[in-house]
Amino acid sequence: MVVITLANRKGGTGKSTVAVNLSAEFASLGKKVLLIDLDTQGHATLGLGFEFKRGLPSVHSLFSGNILDLNRAVYPTRYKNLYLSPADPMFEHGKAGEKRNILKEQLSKADFKSRFDFVILDTAPSFDNLLMNALLVADYVLVPFQPHYLAIEGIKNLSRLFFKIASTENPSLRLLGFVPIMHNLRILHHSYVINSISENFGRGKILPGIRNDIKVVEAFEKGMPVRYYSPSCRAVQDFRGLASEILRQLFLS
């Protein structure tokens, strides 16, 4: 089982978009996938068309102490091989407590390891205990970003936290790479930002990007991954390319 945390200290970078659609691509390739929505905005939950109802066990129920077993908050979606642990939009991030290993303790259980090939965690841009849990349980961090100057600052903030965690509490943590979202290399500023990131982290850490495609927005409105909404659109091609490259790098293809 491979655990990938999607993170960026800047908001509006497409984390939920990548979380939903990358999970769907892995699932369509026959991988058993659990998507965990740690962000109380619940965008990943909405993106899979899951209707959260008050009182329903969620991943945040672990942090409030309402449940002790994450299995109680794992639900099948309408898509083969794809499961969801939804967000609770009423949960307050500041009430996540101080225990950093809640998710690690849950996902280290044998039933999770035997049940899923991938666990994808969508996180909020805030620095809190939910993000720390996501980083401490992860094997890899994946960083979606929009090619804007402020993206460089957000990545710098995340990288400082990443290297601190990787050198202390989670030495097995690795940087999977950076995913440009809504990019257009004909725009000079987009190329400048991507080149700046590659100079700092290495060209090999820039993964296949996702071009701007209105079908992604329309699919989210319908509560479904874009591959099931518009199978022939270019965003589906891009997400398949991203999934294939990640599988190649992880030697799972």
mmCIF file of N, CA, C and O in Angstrom, residues 138-222:
data_model
loop_
_atom_site.group_PDB
_atom_site.id
_atom_site.type_symbol
_atom_site.label_atom_id
_atom_site.label_comp_id
_atom_site.label_asym_id
_atom_site.label_seq_id
_atom_site.Cartn_x
_atom_site.Cartn_y
_atom_site.Cartn_z
ATOM 1 N N ALA A 138 2.436 9.518 5.397
ATOM 2 C CA ALA A 138 2.675 9.423 3.958
ATOM 3 C C ALA A 138 3.993 8.739 3.608
ATOM 4 O O ALA A 138 4.987 8.862 4.327
ATOM 5 N N ASP A 139 3.958 8.057 2.480
ATOM 6 C CA ASP A 139 5.196 7.598 1.845
ATOM 7 C C ASP A 139 5.736 8.678 0.916
ATOM 8 O O ASP A 139 6.948 8.840 0.778
ATOM 9 N N TYR A 140 4.800 9.398 0.291
ATOM 10 C CA TYR A 140 5.175 10.422 -0.687
ATOM 11 C C TYR A 140 4.308 11.660 -0.515
ATOM 12 O O TYR A 140 3.153 11.567 -0.094
ATOM 13 N N VAL A 141 4.873 12.811 -0.891
ATOM 14 C CA VAL A 141 4.118 14.059 -0.971
ATOM 15 C C VAL A 141 4.055 14.483 -2.431
ATOM 16 O O VAL A 141 5.069 14.497 -3.140
ATOM 17 N N LEU A 142 2.851 14.817 -2.876
ATOM 18 C CA LEU A 142 2.608 15.305 -4.226
ATOM 19 C C LEU A 142 2.095 16.732 -4.104
ATOM 20 O O LEU A 142 1.166 16.997 -3.332
ATOM 21 N N VAL A 143 2.683 17.649 -4.875
ATOM 22 C CA VAL A 143 2.388 19.075 -4.721
ATOM 23 C C VAL A 143 1.790 19.644 -6.003
ATOM 24 O O VAL A 143 2.520 19.958 -6.955
ATOM 25 N N PRO A 144 0.471 19.791 -6.073
ATOM 26 C CA PRO A 144 -0.132 20.504 -7.200
ATOM 27 C C PRO A 144 0.107 22.013 -7.030
ATOM 28 O O PRO A 144 0.116 22.528 -5.908
ATOM 29 N N PHE A 145 0.299 22.707 -8.139
ATOM 30 C CA PHE A 145 0.468 24.157 -8.055
ATOM 31 C C PHE A 145 0.017 24.803 -9.357
ATOM 32 O O PHE A 145 0.103 24.210 -10.420
ATOM 33 N N GLN A 146 -0.487 26.018 -9.238
ATOM 34 C CA GLN A 146 -0.765 26.825 -10.413
ATOM 35 C C GLN A 146 0.463 27.675 -10.691
ATOM 36 O O GLN A 146 1.067 28.208 -9.758
ATOM 37 N N PRO A 147 0.874 27.791 -11.956
ATOM 38 C CA PRO A 147 2.119 28.502 -12.282
ATOM 39 C C PRO A 147 1.991 30.013 -12.127
ATOM 40 O O PRO A 147 1.956 30.773 -13.086
ATOM 41 N N HIS A 148 1.908 30.426 -10.884
ATOM 42 C CA HIS A 148 1.803 31.831 -10.500
ATOM 43 C C HIS A 148 2.955 32.120 -9.547
ATOM 44 O O HIS A 148 3.415 31.227 -8.821
ATOM 45 N N TYR A 149 3.415 33.361 -9.500
ATOM 46 C CA TYR A 149 4.546 33.692 -8.639
ATOM 47 C C TYR A 149 4.312 33.260 -7.188
ATOM 48 O O TYR A 149 5.216 32.746 -6.528
ATOM 49 N N LEU A 150 3.088 33.453 -6.688
ATOM 50 C CA LEU A 150 2.803 33.088 -5.300
ATOM 51 C C LEU A 150 2.948 31.596 -5.046
ATOM 52 O O LEU A 150 3.129 31.164 -3.909
ATOM 53 N N ALA A 151 2.874 30.801 -6.123
ATOM 54 C CA ALA A 151 3.061 29.356 -5.977
ATOM 55 C C ALA A 151 4.461 29.044 -5.464
ATOM 56 O O ALA A 151 4.655 28.105 -4.689
ATOM 57 N N ILE A 152 5.434 29.830 -5.903
ATOM 58 C CA ILE A 152 6.815 29.612 -5.463
ATOM 59 C C ILE A 152 6.922 29.807 -3.958
ATOM 60 O O ILE A 152 7.580 29.025 -3.260
ATOM 61 N N GLU A 153 6.244 30.833 -3.441
ATOM 62 C CA GLU A 153 6.285 31.090 -2.003
ATOM 63 C C GLU A 153 5.592 29.974 -1.225
ATOM 64 O O GLU A 153 6.073 29.541 -0.169
ATOM 65 N N GLY A 154 4.444 29.508 -1.730
ATOM 66 C CA GLY A 154 3.748 28.413 -1.067
ATOM 67 C C GLY A 154 4.582 27.154 -1.032
ATOM 68 O O GLY A 154 4.603 26.424 -0.029
ATOM 69 N N ILE A 155 5.283 26.872 -2.117
ATOM 70 C CA ILE A 155 6.126 25.679 -2.183
ATOM 71 C C ILE A 155 7.328 25.811 -1.254
ATOM 72 O O ILE A 155 7.736 24.833 -0.603
ATOM 73 N N LYS A 156 7.881 27.010 -1.146
ATOM 74 C CA LYS A 156 8.986 27.226 -0.209
ATOM 75 C C LYS A 156 8.541 26.946 1.223
ATOM 76 O O LYS A 156 9.255 26.300 1.996
ATOM 77 N N ASN A 157 7.344 27.422 1.584
ATOM 78 C CA ASN A 157 6.824 27.190 2.928
ATOM 79 C C ASN A 157 6.610 25.707 3.194
ATOM 80 O O ASN A 157 6.942 25.189 4.263
ATOM 81 N N LEU A 158 6.046 25.006 2.195
ATOM 82 C CA LEU A 158 5.814 23.573 2.359
ATOM 83 C C LEU A 158 7.122 22.803 2.418
ATOM 84 O O LEU A 158 7.268 21.861 3.201
ATOM 85 N N SER A 159 8.090 23.192 1.589
ATOM 86 C CA SER A 159 9.351 22.446 1.527
ATOM 87 C C SER A 159 10.094 22.498 2.853
ATOM 88 O O SER A 159 10.721 21.510 3.265
ATOM 89 N N ARG A 160 10.026 23.643 3.545
ATOM 90 C CA ARG A 160 10.677 23.731 4.854
ATOM 91 C C ARG A 160 10.058 22.735 5.833
ATOM 92 O O ARG A 160 10.767 22.044 6.574
ATOM 93 N N LEU A 161 8.726 22.647 5.806
ATOM 94 C CA LEU A 161 8.040 21.689 6.676
ATOM 95 C C LEU A 161 8.345 20.263 6.245
ATOM 96 O O LEU A 161 8.605 19.390 7.084
ATOM 97 N N PHE A 162 8.331 20.027 4.934
ATOM 98 C CA PHE A 162 8.593 18.689 4.396
ATOM 99 C C PHE A 162 9.961 18.172 4.845
ATOM 100 O O PHE A 162 10.079 17.051 5.361
ATOM 101 N N PHE A 163 10.988 18.980 4.650
ATOM 102 C CA PHE A 163 12.336 18.513 4.982
ATOM 103 C C PHE A 163 12.520 18.348 6.496
ATOM 104 O O PHE A 163 13.270 17.471 6.936
ATOM 105 N N LYS A 164 11.818 19.150 7.280
ATOM 106 C CA LYS A 164 11.880 18.980 8.728
ATOM 107 C C LYS A 164 11.274 17.640 9.131
ATOM 108 O O LYS A 164 11.862 16.897 9.932
ATOM 109 N N ILE A 165 10.107 17.325 8.571
ATOM 110 C CA ILE A 165 9.446 16.056 8.890
ATOM 111 C C ILE A 165 10.268 14.872 8.379
ATOM 112 O O ILE A 165 10.441 13.861 9.079
ATOM 113 N N ALA A 166 10.786 14.987 7.154
ATOM 114 C CA ALA A 166 11.538 13.883 6.553
ATOM 115 C C ALA A 166 12.848 13.610 7.282
ATOM 116 O O ALA A 166 13.363 12.483 7.235
ATOM 117 N N SER A 167 13.383 14.612 7.941
ATOM 118 C CA SER A 167 14.655 14.422 8.643
ATOM 119 C C SER A 167 14.465 14.048 10.109
ATOM 120 O O SER A 167 15.449 13.759 10.796
ATOM 121 N N THR A 168 13.222 14.056 10.576
ATOM 122 C CA THR A 168 12.990 13.743 11.994
ATOM 123 C C THR A 168 11.930 12.668 12.171
ATOM 124 O O THR A 168 12.254 11.497 12.391
ATOM 125 N N GLU A 169 10.665 13.019 12.056
ATOM 126 C CA GLU A 169 9.582 12.136 12.459
ATOM 127 C C GLU A 169 9.171 11.106 11.412
ATOM 128 O O GLU A 169 8.562 10.091 11.759
ATOM 129 N N ASN A 170 9.464 11.368 10.147
ATOM 130 C CA ASN A 170 9.094 10.404 9.095
ATOM 131 C C ASN A 170 10.219 10.312 8.073
ATOM 132 O O ASN A 170 10.125 10.844 6.961
ATOM 133 N N PRO A 171 11.309 9.631 8.430
ATOM 134 C CA PRO A 171 12.470 9.569 7.535
ATOM 135 C C PRO A 171 12.221 8.824 6.227
ATOM 136 O O PRO A 171 13.031 8.924 5.299
ATOM 137 N N SER A 172 11.116 8.095 6.116
ATOM 138 C CA SER A 172 10.804 7.393 4.869
ATOM 139 C C SER A 172 10.016 8.277 3.900
ATOM 140 O O SER A 172 9.712 7.850 2.786
ATOM 141 N N LEU A 173 9.679 9.494 4.311
ATOM 142 C CA LEU A 173 8.906 10.397 3.470
ATOM 143 C C LEU A 173 9.734 10.850 2.275
ATOM 144 O O LEU A 173 10.890 11.231 2.411
ATOM 145 N N ARG A 174 9.105 10.806 1.084
ATOM 146 C CA ARG A 174 9.773 11.213 -0.144
ATOM 147 C C ARG A 174 8.918 12.219 -0.905
ATOM 148 O O ARG A 174 7.698 12.188 -0.825
ATOM 149 N N LEU A 175 9.599 13.083 -1.646
ATOM 150 C CA LEU A 175 8.898 14.036 -2.515
ATOM 151 C C LEU A 175 8.628 13.361 -3.851
ATOM 152 O O LEU A 175 9.562 13.028 -4.588
ATOM 153 N N LEU A 176 7.359 13.144 -4.153
ATOM 154 C CA LEU A 176 7.009 12.513 -5.423
ATOM 155 C C LEU A 176 7.184 13.493 -6.566
ATOM 156 O O LEU A 176 7.701 13.131 -7.628
ATOM 157 N N GLY A 177 6.744 14.729 -6.375
ATOM 158 C CA GLY A 177 6.950 15.729 -7.416
ATOM 159 C C GLY A 177 5.909 16.831 -7.371
ATOM 160 O O GLY A 177 5.069 16.897 -6.477
ATOM 161 N N PHE A 178 6.002 17.702 -8.385
ATOM 162 C CA PHE A 178 5.132 18.867 -8.511
ATOM 163 C C PHE A 178 4.286 18.742 -9.775
ATOM 164 O O PHE A 178 4.800 18.363 -10.834
ATOM 165 N N VAL A 179 2.999 19.054 -9.651
ATOM 166 C CA VAL A 179 2.073 18.932 -10.775
ATOM 167 C C VAL A 179 1.556 20.315 -11.171
ATOM 168 O O VAL A 179 0.767 20.915 -10.417
ATOM 169 N N PRO A 180 1.958 20.847 -12.314
ATOM 170 C CA PRO A 180 1.401 22.132 -12.761
ATOM 171 C C PRO A 180 -0.071 21.969 -13.150
ATOM 172 O O PRO A 180 -0.431 21.045 -13.881
ATOM 173 N N ILE A 181 -0.906 22.864 -12.635
ATOM 174 C CA ILE A 181 -2.343 22.830 -12.905
ATOM 175 C C ILE A 181 -2.733 24.051 -13.731
ATOM 176 O O ILE A 181 -2.264 25.160 -13.479
ATOM 177 N N MET A 182 -3.603 23.849 -14.723
ATOM 178 C CA MET A 182 -4.077 24.932 -15.591
ATOM 179 C C MET A 182 -2.905 25.687 -16.210
ATOM 180 O O MET A 182 -2.883 26.916 -16.242
ATOM 181 N N HIS A 183 -1.925 24.941 -16.684
ATOM 182 C CA HIS A 183 -0.731 25.593 -17.223
ATOM 183 C C HIS A 183 -0.795 25.710 -18.740
ATOM 184 O O HIS A 183 -1.512 24.976 -19.417
ATOM 185 N N ASN A 184 -0.047 26.649 -19.239
ATOM 186 C CA ASN A 184 0.081 26.879 -20.679
ATOM 187 C C ASN A 184 1.501 27.366 -20.917
ATOM 188 O O ASN A 184 1.854 28.505 -20.567
ATOM 189 N N LEU A 185 2.342 26.512 -21.487
ATOM 190 C CA LEU A 185 3.754 26.843 -21.646
ATOM 191 C C LEU A 185 3.988 27.948 -22.667
ATOM 192 O O LEU A 185 5.094 28.465 -22.791
ATOM 193 N N ARG A 186 2.932 28.335 -23.405
ATOM 194 C CA ARG A 186 3.070 29.478 -24.302
ATOM 195 C C ARG A 186 3.010 30.793 -23.541
ATOM 196 O O ARG A 186 3.337 31.848 -24.083
ATOM 197 N N ILE A 187 2.570 30.729 -22.284
ATOM 198 C CA ILE A 187 2.571 31.914 -21.427
ATOM 199 C C ILE A 187 3.921 31.978 -20.720
ATOM 200 O O ILE A 187 4.297 31.069 -19.981
ATOM 201 N N LEU A 188 4.660 33.043 -20.954
ATOM 202 C CA LEU A 188 6.029 33.141 -20.459
ATOM 203 C C LEU A 188 6.101 33.026 -18.939
ATOM 204 O O LEU A 188 7.018 32.402 -18.404
ATOM 205 N N HIS A 189 5.136 33.607 -18.241
ATOM 206 C CA HIS A 189 5.179 33.552 -16.786
ATOM 207 C C HIS A 189 4.999 32.126 -16.283
ATOM 208 O O HIS A 189 5.634 31.729 -15.296
ATOM 209 N N HIS A 190 4.155 31.348 -16.944
ATOM 210 C CA HIS A 190 3.980 29.950 -16.561
ATOM 211 C C HIS A 190 5.305 29.197 -16.701
ATOM 212 O O HIS A 190 5.704 28.440 -15.809
ATOM 213 N N SER A 191 5.985 29.416 -17.815
ATOM 214 C CA SER A 191 7.278 28.760 -18.040
ATOM 215 C C SER A 191 8.302 29.200 -17.005
ATOM 216 O O SER A 191 9.096 28.391 -16.504
ATOM 217 N N TYR A 192 8.268 30.483 -16.654
ATOM 218 C CA TYR A 192 9.206 31.015 -15.658
ATOM 219 C C TYR A 192 9.013 30.330 -14.314
ATOM 220 O O TYR A 192 9.984 29.910 -13.668
ATOM 221 N N VAL A 193 7.761 30.204 -13.866
ATOM 222 C CA VAL A 193 7.490 29.601 -12.563
ATOM 223 C C VAL A 193 7.894 28.134 -12.548
ATOM 224 O O VAL A 193 8.548 27.654 -11.611
ATOM 225 N N ILE A 194 7.526 27.399 -13.603
ATOM 226 C CA ILE A 194 7.871 25.971 -13.667
ATOM 227 C C ILE A 194 9.379 25.781 -13.705
ATOM 228 O O ILE A 194 9.934 24.909 -13.015
ATOM 229 N N ASN A 195 10.072 26.617 -14.468
ATOM 230 C CA ASN A 195 11.533 26.524 -14.530
ATOM 231 C C ASN A 195 12.177 26.861 -13.187
ATOM 232 O O ASN A 195 13.179 26.242 -12.796
ATOM 233 N N SER A 196 11.607 27.821 -12.476
ATOM 234 C CA SER A 196 12.148 28.187 -11.166
ATOM 235 C C SER A 196 12.043 27.019 -10.187
ATOM 236 O O SER A 196 12.976 26.736 -9.428
ATOM 237 N N ILE A 197 10.916 26.337 -10.220
ATOM 238 C CA ILE A 197 10.730 25.189 -9.328
ATOM 239 C C ILE A 197 11.662 24.045 -9.722
ATOM 240 O O ILE A 197 12.267 23.393 -8.861
ATOM 241 N N SER A 198 11.816 23.820 -11.019
ATOM 242 C CA SER A 198 12.690 22.734 -11.467
ATOM 243 C C SER A 198 14.153 23.020 -11.135
ATOM 244 O O SER A 198 14.924 22.096 -10.837
ATOM 245 N N GLU A 199 14.544 24.297 -11.146
ATOM 246 C CA GLU A 199 15.928 24.643 -10.785
ATOM 247 C C GLU A 199 16.201 24.357 -9.316
ATOM 248 O O GLU A 199 17.327 24.011 -8.944
ATOM 249 N N ASN A 200 15.178 24.507 -8.489
ATOM 250 C CA ASN A 200 15.356 24.287 -7.051
ATOM 251 C C ASN A 200 15.252 22.822 -6.661
ATOM 252 O O ASN A 200 15.925 22.372 -5.719
ATOM 253 N N PHE A 201 14.412 22.049 -7.365
ATOM 254 C CA PHE A 201 14.148 20.683 -6.948
ATOM 255 C C PHE A 201 14.566 19.628 -7.970
ATOM 256 O O PHE A 201 14.536 18.440 -7.663
ATOM 257 N N GLY A 202 14.908 20.061 -9.172
ATOM 258 C CA GLY A 202 15.306 19.124 -10.215
ATOM 259 C C GLY A 202 14.232 18.952 -11.267
ATOM 260 O O GLY A 202 13.038 18.876 -10.931
ATOM 261 N N ARG A 203 14.628 18.904 -12.519
ATOM 262 C CA ARG A 203 13.674 18.775 -13.619
ATOM 263 C C ARG A 203 12.834 17.511 -13.490
ATOM 264 O O ARG A 203 11.657 17.489 -13.843
ATOM 265 N N GLY A 204 13.411 16.456 -12.942
ATOM 266 C CA GLY A 204 12.689 15.202 -12.812
ATOM 267 C C GLY A 204 11.539 15.254 -11.821
ATOM 268 O O GLY A 204 10.702 14.348 -11.803
ATOM 269 N N LYS A 205 11.495 16.297 -11.003
ATOM 270 C CA LYS A 205 10.410 16.431 -10.026
ATOM 271 C C LYS A 205 9.202 17.171 -10.600
ATOM 272 O O LYS A 205 8.181 17.280 -9.911
ATOM 273 N N ILE A 206 9.305 17.678 -11.823
ATOM 274 C CA ILE A 206 8.150 18.295 -12.472
ATOM 275 C C ILE A 206 7.407 17.196 -13.226
ATOM 276 O O ILE A 206 7.891 16.667 -14.233
ATOM 277 N N LEU A 207 6.250 16.834 -12.733
ATOM 278 C CA LEU A 207 5.466 15.745 -13.322
ATOM 279 C C LEU A 207 4.573 16.270 -14.439
ATOM 280 O O LEU A 207 4.391 17.493 -14.575
ATOM 281 N N PRO A 208 4.010 15.391 -15.267
ATOM 282 C CA PRO A 208 3.118 15.831 -16.344
ATOM 283 C C PRO A 208 1.997 16.706 -15.804
ATOM 284 O O PRO A 208 1.334 16.354 -14.823
ATOM 285 N N GLY A 209 1.801 17.866 -16.443
ATOM 286 C CA GLY A 209 0.834 18.834 -15.952
ATOM 287 C C GLY A 209 -0.572 18.610 -16.487
ATOM 288 O O GLY A 209 -0.815 17.767 -17.354
ATOM 289 N N ILE A 210 -1.490 19.391 -15.929
ATOM 290 C CA ILE A 210 -2.902 19.328 -16.318
ATOM 291 C C ILE A 210 -3.260 20.658 -16.981
ATOM 292 O O ILE A 210 -3.213 21.714 -16.340
ATOM 293 N N ARG A 211 -3.599 20.607 -18.245
ATOM 294 C CA ARG A 211 -3.961 21.834 -18.954
ATOM 295 C C ARG A 211 -5.337 22.334 -18.530
ATOM 296 O O ARG A 211 -6.139 21.586 -17.975
ATOM 297 N N ASN A 212 -5.565 23.609 -18.781
ATOM 298 C CA ASN A 212 -6.861 24.207 -18.453
ATOM 299 C C ASN A 212 -7.956 23.558 -19.300
ATOM 300 O O ASN A 212 -7.824 23.450 -20.519
ATOM 301 N N ASP A 213 -9.015 23.108 -18.652
ATOM 302 C CA ASP A 213 -10.100 22.434 -19.357
ATOM 303 C C ASP A 213 -11.389 22.648 -18.573
ATOM 304 O O ASP A 213 -11.510 22.201 -17.426
ATOM 305 N N ILE A 214 -12.340 23.328 -19.167
ATOM 306 C CA ILE A 214 -13.600 23.629 -18.497
ATOM 307 C C ILE A 214 -14.352 22.361 -18.107
ATOM 308 O O ILE A 214 -15.185 22.373 -17.182
ATOM 309 N N LYS A 215 -14.038 21.249 -18.755
ATOM 310 C CA LYS A 215 -14.721 19.996 -18.435
ATOM 311 C C LYS A 215 -14.444 19.550 -17.005
ATOM 312 O O LYS A 215 -15.270 18.870 -16.392
ATOM 313 N N VAL A 216 -13.288 19.929 -16.465
ATOM 314 C CA VAL A 216 -12.963 19.573 -15.079
ATOM 315 C C VAL A 216 -13.919 20.280 -14.126
ATOM 316 O O VAL A 216 -14.441 19.684 -13.176
ATOM 317 N N VAL A 217 -14.160 21.567 -14.381
ATOM 318 C CA VAL A 217 -15.088 22.337 -13.548
ATOM 319 C C VAL A 217 -16.502 21.782 -13.668
ATOM 320 O O VAL A 217 -17.211 21.620 -12.669
ATOM 321 N N GLU A 218 -16.913 21.478 -14.886
ATOM 322 C CA GLU A 218 -18.251 20.931 -15.106
ATOM 323 C C GLU A 218 -18.415 19.590 -14.411
ATOM 324 O O GLU A 218 -19.474 19.294 -13.831
ATOM 325 N N ALA A 219 -17.371 18.780 -14.451
ATOM 326 C CA ALA A 219 -17.434 17.466 -13.806
ATOM 327 C C ALA A 219 -17.585 17.598 -12.300
ATOM 328 O O ALA A 219 -18.355 16.868 -11.665
ATOM 329 N N PHE A 220 -16.856 18.543 -11.685
ATOM 330 C CA PHE A 220 -16.987 18.770 -10.248
ATOM 331 C C PHE A 220 -18.409 19.197 -9.902
ATOM 332 O O PHE A 220 -18.964 18.773 -8.885
ATOM 333 N N GLU A 221 -18.997 20.026 -10.753
ATOM 334 C CA GLU A 221 -20.373 20.469 -10.513
ATOM 335 C C GLU A 221 -21.334 19.291 -10.518
ATOM 336 O O GLU A 221 -22.323 19.260 -9.773
ATOM 337 N N LYS A 222 -21.020 18.291 -11.338
ATOM 338 C CA LYS A 222 -21.852 17.092 -11.415
ATOM 339 C C LYS A 222 -21.488 16.055 -10.347
ATOM 340 O O LYS A 222 -22.168 15.041 -10.202
#
